[in-house]
CSV table of N, CA, C and O in Angstrom, one decimal:
chain,number,residue,atom,x,y,z
A,1,MET,N,2.0,18.8,8.6
A,1,MET,CA,1.8,17.5,8.0
A,1,MET,C,2.9,17.3,7.0
A,1,MET,O,3.3,18.2,6.2
A,2,ARG,N,3.4,16.1,6.9
A,2,ARG,CA,4.5,15.7,6.0
A,2,ARG,C,3.9,14.9,4.8
A,2,ARG,O,2.8,14.3,5.0
A,3,SER,N,4.6,14.9,3.7
A,3,SER,CA,4.1,14.2,2.6
A,3,SER,C,4.8,12.8,2.6
A,3,SER,O,6.0,12.7,2.8
A,4,TYR,N,4.0,11.8,2.3
A,4,TYR,CA,4.5,10.4,2.2
A,4,TYR,C,4.0,9.7,1.0
A,4,TYR,O,3.0,10.2,0.4
A,5,GLU,N,4.7,8.6,0.6
A,5,GLU,CA,4.1,7.8,-0.4
A,5,GLU,C,4.3,6.3,0.0
A,5,GLU,O,5.3,6.0,0.6
A,6,THR,N,3.4,5.5,-0.4
A,6,THR,CA,3.5,4.1,0.0
A,6,THR,C,3.1,3.3,-1.3
A,6,THR,O,2.3,3.7,-2.1
A,7,ILE,N,3.9,2.2,-1.5
A,7,ILE,CA,3.6,1.3,-2.5
A,7,ILE,C,3.3,-0.1,-1.8
A,7,ILE,O,4.1,-0.5,-1.0
A,8,PHE,N,2.2,-0.7,-2.1
A,8,PHE,CA,2.0,-2.0,-1.6
A,8,PHE,C,1.6,-3.0,-2.7
A,8,PHE,O,1.0,-2.6,-3.7
A,9,VAL,N,2.0,-4.2,-2.5
A,9,VAL,CA,1.8,-5.3,-3.5
A,9,VAL,C,0.8,-6.3,-2.9
A,9,VAL,O,1.1,-6.9,-1.9
A,10,LEU,N,-0.3,-6.5,-3.6
A,10,LEU,CA,-1.3,-7.4,-3.2
A,10,LEU,C,-1.2,-8.7,-3.9
A,10,LEU,O,-0.6,-8.8,-5.0
A,11,ARG,N,-1.7,-9.8,-3.3
A,11,ARG,CA,-1.6,-11.1,-3.9
A,11,ARG,C,-2.3,-11.2,-5.3
A,11,ARG,O,-3.4,-10.6,-5.4
A,12,PRO,N,-1.7,-11.9,-6.3
A,12,PRO,CA,-2.4,-11.9,-7.6
A,12,PRO,C,-3.6,-12.8,-7.6
A,12,PRO,O,-4.4,-12.7,-8.6
A,13,THR,N,-3.8,-13.6,-6.6
A,13,THR,CA,-5.0,-14.5,-6.6
A,13,THR,C,-6.3,-13.8,-6.2
A,13,THR,O,-7.3,-14.4,-6.3
A,14,LEU,N,-6.2,-12.6,-5.8
A,14,LEU,CA,-7.4,-11.8,-5.4
A,14,LEU,C,-8.2,-11.4,-6.6
A,14,LEU,O,-7.6,-11.1,-7.6
A,15,ASP,N,-9.5,-11.5,-6.5
A,15,ASP,CA,-10.3,-11.0,-7.6
A,15,ASP,C,-10.4,-9.5,-7.5
A,15,ASP,O,-10.0,-8.8,-6.6
A,16,GLU,N,-11.0,-8.9,-8.6
A,16,GLU,CA,-11.1,-7.4,-8.7
A,16,GLU,C,-11.8,-6.8,-7.5
A,16,GLU,O,-11.4,-5.7,-7.0
A,17,GLU,N,-12.8,-7.4,-7.0
A,17,GLU,CA,-13.6,-6.9,-5.9
A,17,GLU,C,-12.8,-6.9,-4.6
A,17,GLU,O,-12.8,-5.9,-3.9
A,18,ALA,N,-12.0,-7.9,-4.4
A,18,ALA,CA,-11.1,-8.0,-3.2
A,18,ALA,C,-10.0,-7.0,-3.3
A,18,ALA,O,-9.6,-6.4,-2.2
A,19,ILE,N,-9.5,-6.8,-4.5
A,19,ILE,CA,-8.4,-5.8,-4.6
A,19,ILE,C,-8.9,-4.4,-4.3
A,19,ILE,O,-8.3,-3.7,-3.5
A,20,ASN,N,-10.1,-4.1,-4.9
A,20,ASN,CA,-10.7,-2.7,-4.6
A,20,ASN,C,-11.0,-2.6,-3.1
A,20,ASN,O,-10.8,-1.5,-2.5
A,21,ALA,N,-11.5,-3.6,-2.5
A,21,ALA,CA,-11.8,-3.6,-1.0
A,21,ALA,C,-10.5,-3.3,-0.2
A,21,ALA,O,-10.6,-2.5,0.8
A,22,ASN,N,-9.4,-3.9,-0.6
A,22,ASN,CA,-8.2,-3.7,0.2
A,22,ASN,C,-7.7,-2.3,0.0
A,22,ASN,O,-7.2,-1.7,0.9
A,23,ILE,N,-7.7,-1.8,-1.3
A,23,ILE,CA,-7.3,-0.4,-1.5
A,23,ILE,C,-8.1,0.6,-0.7
A,23,ILE,O,-7.6,1.5,0.0
A,24,GLU,N,-9.4,0.4,-0.7
A,24,GLU,CA,-10.3,1.2,0.1
A,24,GLU,C,-10.1,1.1,1.6
A,24,GLU,O,-10.2,2.1,2.3
A,25,LYS,N,-9.7,-0.1,2.1
A,25,LYS,CA,-9.4,-0.3,3.5
A,25,LYS,C,-8.2,0.5,3.9
A,25,LYS,O,-8.2,1.2,4.9
A,26,PHE,N,-7.1,0.5,3.1
A,26,PHE,CA,-5.9,1.2,3.4
A,26,PHE,C,-6.1,2.7,3.3
A,26,PHE,O,-5.6,3.5,4.0
A,27,LYS,N,-6.9,3.2,2.3
A,27,LYS,CA,-7.3,4.6,2.2
A,27,LYS,C,-8.1,5.0,3.4
A,27,LYS,O,-7.8,6.1,3.9
A,28,GLY,N,-8.9,4.2,3.9
A,28,GLY,CA,-9.7,4.5,5.0
A,28,GLY,C,-8.9,4.6,6.3
A,28,GLY,O,-9.2,5.5,7.1
A,29,ILE,N,-7.9,3.8,6.4
A,29,ILE,CA,-7.0,3.9,7.6
A,29,ILE,C,-6.3,5.3,7.5
A,29,ILE,O,-6.1,5.9,8.6
A,30,ILE,N,-5.8,5.7,6.4
A,30,ILE,CA,-5.1,7.0,6.3
A,30,ILE,C,-6.1,8.1,6.6
A,30,ILE,O,-5.7,9.0,7.5
A,31,GLU,N,-7.3,8.1,6.1
A,31,GLU,CA,-8.2,9.2,6.3
A,31,GLU,C,-8.8,9.2,7.8
A,31,GLU,O,-9.0,10.2,8.4
A,32,LYS,N,-9.0,8.0,8.3
A,32,LYS,CA,-9.5,7.9,9.7
A,32,LYS,C,-8.5,8.4,10.7
A,32,LYS,O,-8.9,8.9,11.8
A,33,ASN,N,-7.2,8.3,10.4
A,33,ASN,CA,-6.2,8.7,11.4
A,33,ASN,C,-5.7,10.1,11.1
A,33,ASN,O,-4.6,10.5,11.5
A,34,GLY,N,-6.5,10.9,10.4
A,34,GLY,CA,-6.1,12.3,10.2
A,34,GLY,C,-5.3,12.6,9.0
A,34,GLY,O,-4.8,13.8,8.8
A,35,GLY,N,-5.1,11.7,8.1
A,35,GLY,CA,-4.3,11.9,6.9
A,35,GLY,C,-5.1,12.4,5.8
A,35,GLY,O,-6.4,12.4,5.8
A,36,GLU,N,-4.5,12.9,4.8
A,36,GLU,CA,-5.1,13.4,3.6
A,36,GLU,C,-4.5,12.7,2.3
A,36,GLU,O,-3.3,12.8,2.1
A,37,ILE,N,-5.4,12.0,1.6
A,37,ILE,CA,-4.9,11.3,0.4
A,37,ILE,C,-4.8,12.4,-0.8
A,37,ILE,O,-5.7,13.1,-1.1
A,38,VAL,N,-3.6,12.4,-1.4
A,38,VAL,CA,-3.3,13.3,-2.5
A,38,VAL,C,-3.6,12.6,-3.8
A,38,VAL,O,-4.3,13.2,-4.7
A,39,GLU,N,-3.1,11.4,-4.0
A,39,GLU,CA,-3.3,10.6,-5.2
A,39,GLU,C,-3.2,9.2,-5.0
A,39,GLU,O,-2.4,8.7,-4.2
A,40,VAL,N,-4.0,8.4,-5.8
A,40,VAL,CA,-4.0,6.9,-5.7
A,40,VAL,C,-3.7,6.5,-7.2
A,40,VAL,O,-4.5,6.9,-8.1
A,41,ASP,N,-2.7,5.7,-7.4
A,41,ASP,CA,-2.3,5.3,-8.7
A,41,ASP,C,-2.2,3.7,-8.7
A,41,ASP,O,-1.4,3.2,-8.0
A,42,THR,N,-3.2,3.1,-9.4
A,42,THR,CA,-3.1,1.6,-9.4
A,42,THR,C,-2.3,1.2,-10.7
A,42,THR,O,-2.7,1.5,-11.8
A,43,TRP,N,-1.2,0.5,-10.5
A,43,TRP,CA,-0.3,0.1,-11.6
A,43,TRP,C,-0.8,-1.2,-12.2
A,43,TRP,O,-0.4,-1.6,-13.3
A,44,GLY,N,-1.6,-2.0,-11.4
A,44,GLY,CA,-2.1,-3.2,-12.0
A,44,GLY,C,-1.2,-4.4,-11.7
A,44,GLY,O,-0.3,-4.3,-10.9
A,45,ARG,N,-1.5,-5.5,-12.4
A,45,ARG,CA,-0.8,-6.7,-12.1
A,45,ARG,C,0.6,-6.7,-12.9
A,45,ARG,O,0.6,-6.4,-14.1
A,46,ARG,N,1.7,-6.9,-12.1
A,46,ARG,CA,3.0,-6.9,-12.7
A,46,ARG,C,3.8,-8.0,-12.2
A,46,ARG,O,3.6,-8.5,-11.1
A,47,LYS,N,4.9,-8.4,-12.9
A,47,LYS,CA,5.8,-9.4,-12.5
A,47,LYS,C,6.7,-8.9,-11.4
A,47,LYS,O,7.2,-7.7,-11.5
A,48,LEU,N,6.9,-9.7,-10.4
A,48,LEU,CA,7.9,-9.3,-9.3
A,48,LEU,C,9.3,-9.4,-9.8
A,48,LEU,O,9.6,-10.2,-10.6
A,49,ALA,N,10.2,-8.7,-9.2
A,49,ALA,CA,11.6,-8.8,-9.5
A,49,ALA,C,12.2,-10.2,-9.1
A,49,ALA,O,13.1,-10.7,-9.8
A,50,TYR,N,11.6,-10.7,-8.1
A,50,TYR,CA,12.1,-12.1,-7.6
A,50,TYR,C,10.9,-12.7,-6.9
A,50,TYR,O,10.0,-12.0,-6.4
A,51,PRO,N,10.8,-14.0,-6.9
A,51,PRO,CA,9.6,-14.7,-6.3
A,51,PRO,C,9.6,-14.5,-4.8
A,51,PRO,O,10.6,-14.5,-4.1
A,52,ILE,N,8.4,-14.2,-4.2
A,52,ILE,CA,8.2,-14.1,-2.8
A,52,ILE,C,7.2,-15.2,-2.4
A,52,ILE,O,6.1,-15.1,-2.8
A,53,LYS,N,7.6,-16.1,-1.6
A,53,LYS,CA,6.8,-17.2,-1.1
A,53,LYS,C,6.2,-17.9,-2.3
A,53,LYS,O,4.9,-18.2,-2.4
A,54,LYS,N,7.0,-18.2,-3.4
A,54,LYS,CA,6.6,-18.9,-4.6
A,54,LYS,C,5.5,-18.1,-5.4
A,54,LYS,O,4.8,-18.7,-6.2
A,55,VAL,N,5.4,-16.8,-5.2
A,55,VAL,CA,4.5,-16.0,-6.0
A,55,VAL,C,5.4,-15.1,-6.9
A,55,VAL,O,6.4,-14.5,-6.5
A,56,ASN,N,5.1,-15.1,-8.2
A,56,ASN,CA,5.9,-14.4,-9.2
A,56,ASN,C,5.3,-13.1,-9.7
A,56,ASN,O,6.0,-12.3,-10.4
A,57,GLU,N,4.1,-12.7,-9.3
A,57,GLU,CA,3.5,-11.5,-9.7
A,57,GLU,C,2.6,-10.9,-8.6
A,57,GLU,O,2.2,-11.7,-7.7
A,58,GLY,N,2.2,-9.7,-8.7
A,58,GLY,CA,1.4,-9.1,-7.7
A,58,GLY,C,0.6,-7.8,-8.3
A,58,GLY,O,1.0,-7.4,-9.4
A,59,PHE,N,-0.3,-7.3,-7.6
A,59,PHE,CA,-1.1,-6.1,-8.0
A,59,PHE,C,-0.5,-4.9,-7.2
A,59,PHE,O,-0.6,-4.9,-6.0
A,60,TYR,N,0.1,-4.0,-7.9
A,60,TYR,CA,0.8,-2.8,-7.4
A,60,TYR,C,-0.2,-1.6,-7.2
A,60,TYR,O,-0.9,-1.3,-8.1
A,61,THR,N,-0.1,-0.9,-6.1
A,61,THR,CA,-0.8,0.3,-5.9
A,61,THR,C,0.1,1.3,-5.2
A,61,THR,O,0.8,1.0,-4.2
A,62,LEU,N,0.1,2.6,-5.8
A,62,LEU,CA,0.9,3.7,-5.2
A,62,LEU,C,-0.1,4.7,-4.6
A,62,LEU,O,-1.1,5.1,-5.3
A,63,VAL,N,0.1,5.1,-3.3
A,63,VAL,CA,-0.7,6.1,-2.7
A,63,VAL,C,0.2,7.2,-2.2
A,63,VAL,O,1.1,7.0,-1.4
A,64,ASN,N,-0.1,8.4,-2.6
A,64,ASN,CA,0.6,9.6,-2.0
A,64,ASN,C,-0.4,10.2,-1.0
A,64,ASN,O,-1.6,10.4,-1.3
A,65,PHE,N,0.2,10.6,0.2
A,65,PHE,CA,-0.7,11.1,1.2
A,65,PHE,C,0.1,12.1,2.1
A,65,PHE,O,1.3,12.1,2.1
A,66,LYS,N,-0.7,12.9,2.8
A,66,LYS,CA,-0.1,13.8,3.8
A,66,LYS,C,-0.6,13.4,5.2
A,66,LYS,O,-1.8,13.1,5.3
A,67,ALA,N,0.3,13.4,6.2
A,67,ALA,CA,-0.1,12.9,7.5
A,67,ALA,C,1.0,13.4,8.5
A,67,ALA,O,2.1,13.8,8.1
A,68,ASP,N,0.6,13.2,9.8
A,68,ASP,CA,1.6,13.4,10.8
A,68,ASP,C,2.6,12.2,10.9
A,68,ASP,O,2.4,11.2,10.2
A,69,SER,N,3.6,12.3,11.8
A,69,SER,CA,4.6,11.3,11.8
A,69,SER,C,4.2,9.9,12.4
A,69,SER,O,4.9,8.9,12.3
A,70,GLU,N,3.0,9.9,13.1
A,70,GLU,CA,2.6,8.6,13.7
A,70,GLU,C,1.8,7.7,12.7
A,70,GLU,O,1.7,6.5,12.9
A,71,LEU,N,1.1,8.3,11.7
A,71,LEU,CA,0.3,7.6,10.8
A,71,LEU,C,1.1,6.5,10.0
A,71,LEU,O,0.6,5.4,9.9
A,72,PRO,N,2.3,6.7,9.5
A,72,PRO,CA,3.0,5.7,8.8
A,72,PRO,C,3.2,4.4,9.7
A,72,PRO,O,3.2,3.3,9.1
A,73,LYS,N,3.4,4.6,10.9
A,73,LYS,CA,3.6,3.5,11.8
A,73,LYS,C,2.4,2.6,11.9
A,73,LYS,O,2.4,1.4,11.8
A,74,GLU,N,1.2,3.3,12.0
A,74,GLU,CA,-0.1,2.6,12.1
A,74,GLU,C,-0.4,1.9,10.7
A,74,GLU,O,-0.9,0.8,10.7
A,75,LEU,N,-0.1,2.6,9.6
A,75,LEU,CA,-0.3,2.0,8.3
A,75,LEU,C,0.6,0.8,8.1
A,75,LEU,O,0.1,-0.3,7.6
A,76,ALA,N,1.8,0.9,8.5
A,76,ALA,CA,2.8,-0.3,8.3
A,76,ALA,C,2.3,-1.5,9.2
A,76,ALA,O,2.4,-2.6,8.7
A,77,ARG,N,1.8,-1.2,10.4
A,77,ARG,CA,1.3,-2.3,11.2
A,77,ARG,C,0.1,-3.0,10.5
A,77,ARG,O,0.0,-4.2,10.5
A,78,ASN,N,-0.8,-2.2,9.9
A,78,ASN,CA,-1.9,-2.8,9.2
A,78,ASN,C,-1.5,-3.6,7.9
A,78,ASN,O,-2.1,-4.6,7.6
A,79,PHE,N,-0.4,-3.1,7.2
A,79,PHE,CA,0.1,-3.8,6.1
A,79,PHE,C,0.7,-5.2,6.6
A,79,PHE,O,0.4,-6.2,5.9
A,80,ARG,N,1.4,-5.2,7.7
A,80,ARG,CA,2.0,-6.4,8.2
A,80,ARG,C,1.0,-7.5,8.6
A,80,ARG,O,1.2,-8.7,8.4
A,81,ILE,N,-0.2,-7.1,9.2
A,81,ILE,CA,-1.1,-8.0,9.6
A,81,ILE,C,-2.1,-8.5,8.5
A,81,ILE,O,-2.9,-9.4,8.8
A,82,SER,N,-2.1,-7.8,7.4
A,82,SER,CA,-3.0,-8.2,6.3
A,82,SER,C,-2.4,-9.3,5.5
A,82,SER,O,-1.3,-9.3,5.1
A,83,ASP,N,-3.2,-10.4,5.3
A,83,ASP,CA,-2.8,-11.5,4.5
A,83,ASP,C,-2.7,-11.3,3.1
A,83,ASP,O,-2.1,-12.0,2.3
A,84,SER,N,-3.4,-10.2,2.6
A,84,SER,CA,-3.5,-9.9,1.2
A,84,SER,C,-2.2,-9.2,0.7
A,84,SER,O,-1.9,-9.2,-0.5
A,85,VAL,N,-1.4,-8.6,1.6
A,85,VAL,CA,-0.3,-7.8,1.2
A,85,VAL,C,1.0,-8.6,1.2
A,85,VAL,O,1.3,-9.3,2.2
A,86,ILE,N,1.6,-8.6,0.0
A,86,ILE,CA,2.9,-9.4,-0.1
A,86,ILE,C,4.1,-8.6,0.4
A,86,ILE,O,4.9,-9.0,1.2
A,87,ARG,N,4.2,-7.3,-0.1
A,87,ARG,CA,5.2,-6.4,0.3
A,87,ARG,C,4.6,-5.0,0.4
A,87,ARG,O,3.7,-4.6,-0.3
A,88,HIS,N,5.3,-4.1,1.1
A,88,HIS,CA,4.9,-2.7,1.2
A,88,HIS,C,6.1,-1.9,1.6
A,88,HIS,O,7.1,-2.4,2.1
A,89,ILE,N,6.1,-0.6,1.3
A,89,ILE,CA,7.1,0.3,1.7
A,89,ILE,C,6.4,1.7,1.8
A,89,ILE,O,5.5,2.1,1.0
A,90,ILE,N,6.9,2.4,2.8
A,90,ILE,CA,6.4,3.8,3.1
A,90,ILE,C,7.6,4.7,3.2
A,90,ILE,O,8.5,4.4,4.0
A,91,VAL,N,7.6,5.7,2.4
A,91,VAL,CA,8.7,6.7,2.4
A,91,VAL,C,8.2,8.1,2.5
A,91,VAL,O,7.2,8.4,2.1
A,92,LYS,N,9.1,8.9,3.2
A,92,LYS,CA,8.7,10.3,3.3
A,92,LYS,C,9.1,11.0,2.0
A,92,LYS,O,10.2,10.8,1.5
A,93,ASP,N,8.2,11.8,1.4
A,93,ASP,CA,8.4,12.4,0.1
A,93,ASP,C,9.2,13.7,0.4
A,93,ASP,O,8.8,14.6,1.1
A,94,GLU,N,10.4,13.9,-0.2
A,94,GLU,CA,11.3,15.0,0.1
A,94,GLU,C,11.1,16.2,-0.8
A,94,GLU,O,11.9,17.1,-0.8
A,95,LYS,N,10.0,16.1,-1.7
A,95,LYS,CA,9.8,17.2,-2.7
A,95,LYS,C,9.6,18.5,-2.0
A,95,LYS,O,8.9,18.7,-1.1
């Protein structure tokens, strides 16, 4: 299993309940597909470096996890089809 980290930015118009539901949804995708969550760090609402679709801020979440090489592809697919996610990135942790 390899170590990965993902950061995803959720829309700022979501309420606290919807934000937590989205975080749990993505954690569930990782665990359901054989991954192991190491750490979840919610950074909260922050200003974006540049506007994305006329949105100037978002809710940031960092998730460190271990998984095989197929899981990041499935996770990225779910990020892309989710209307709540503005941006995401998944990188292999080289530590």
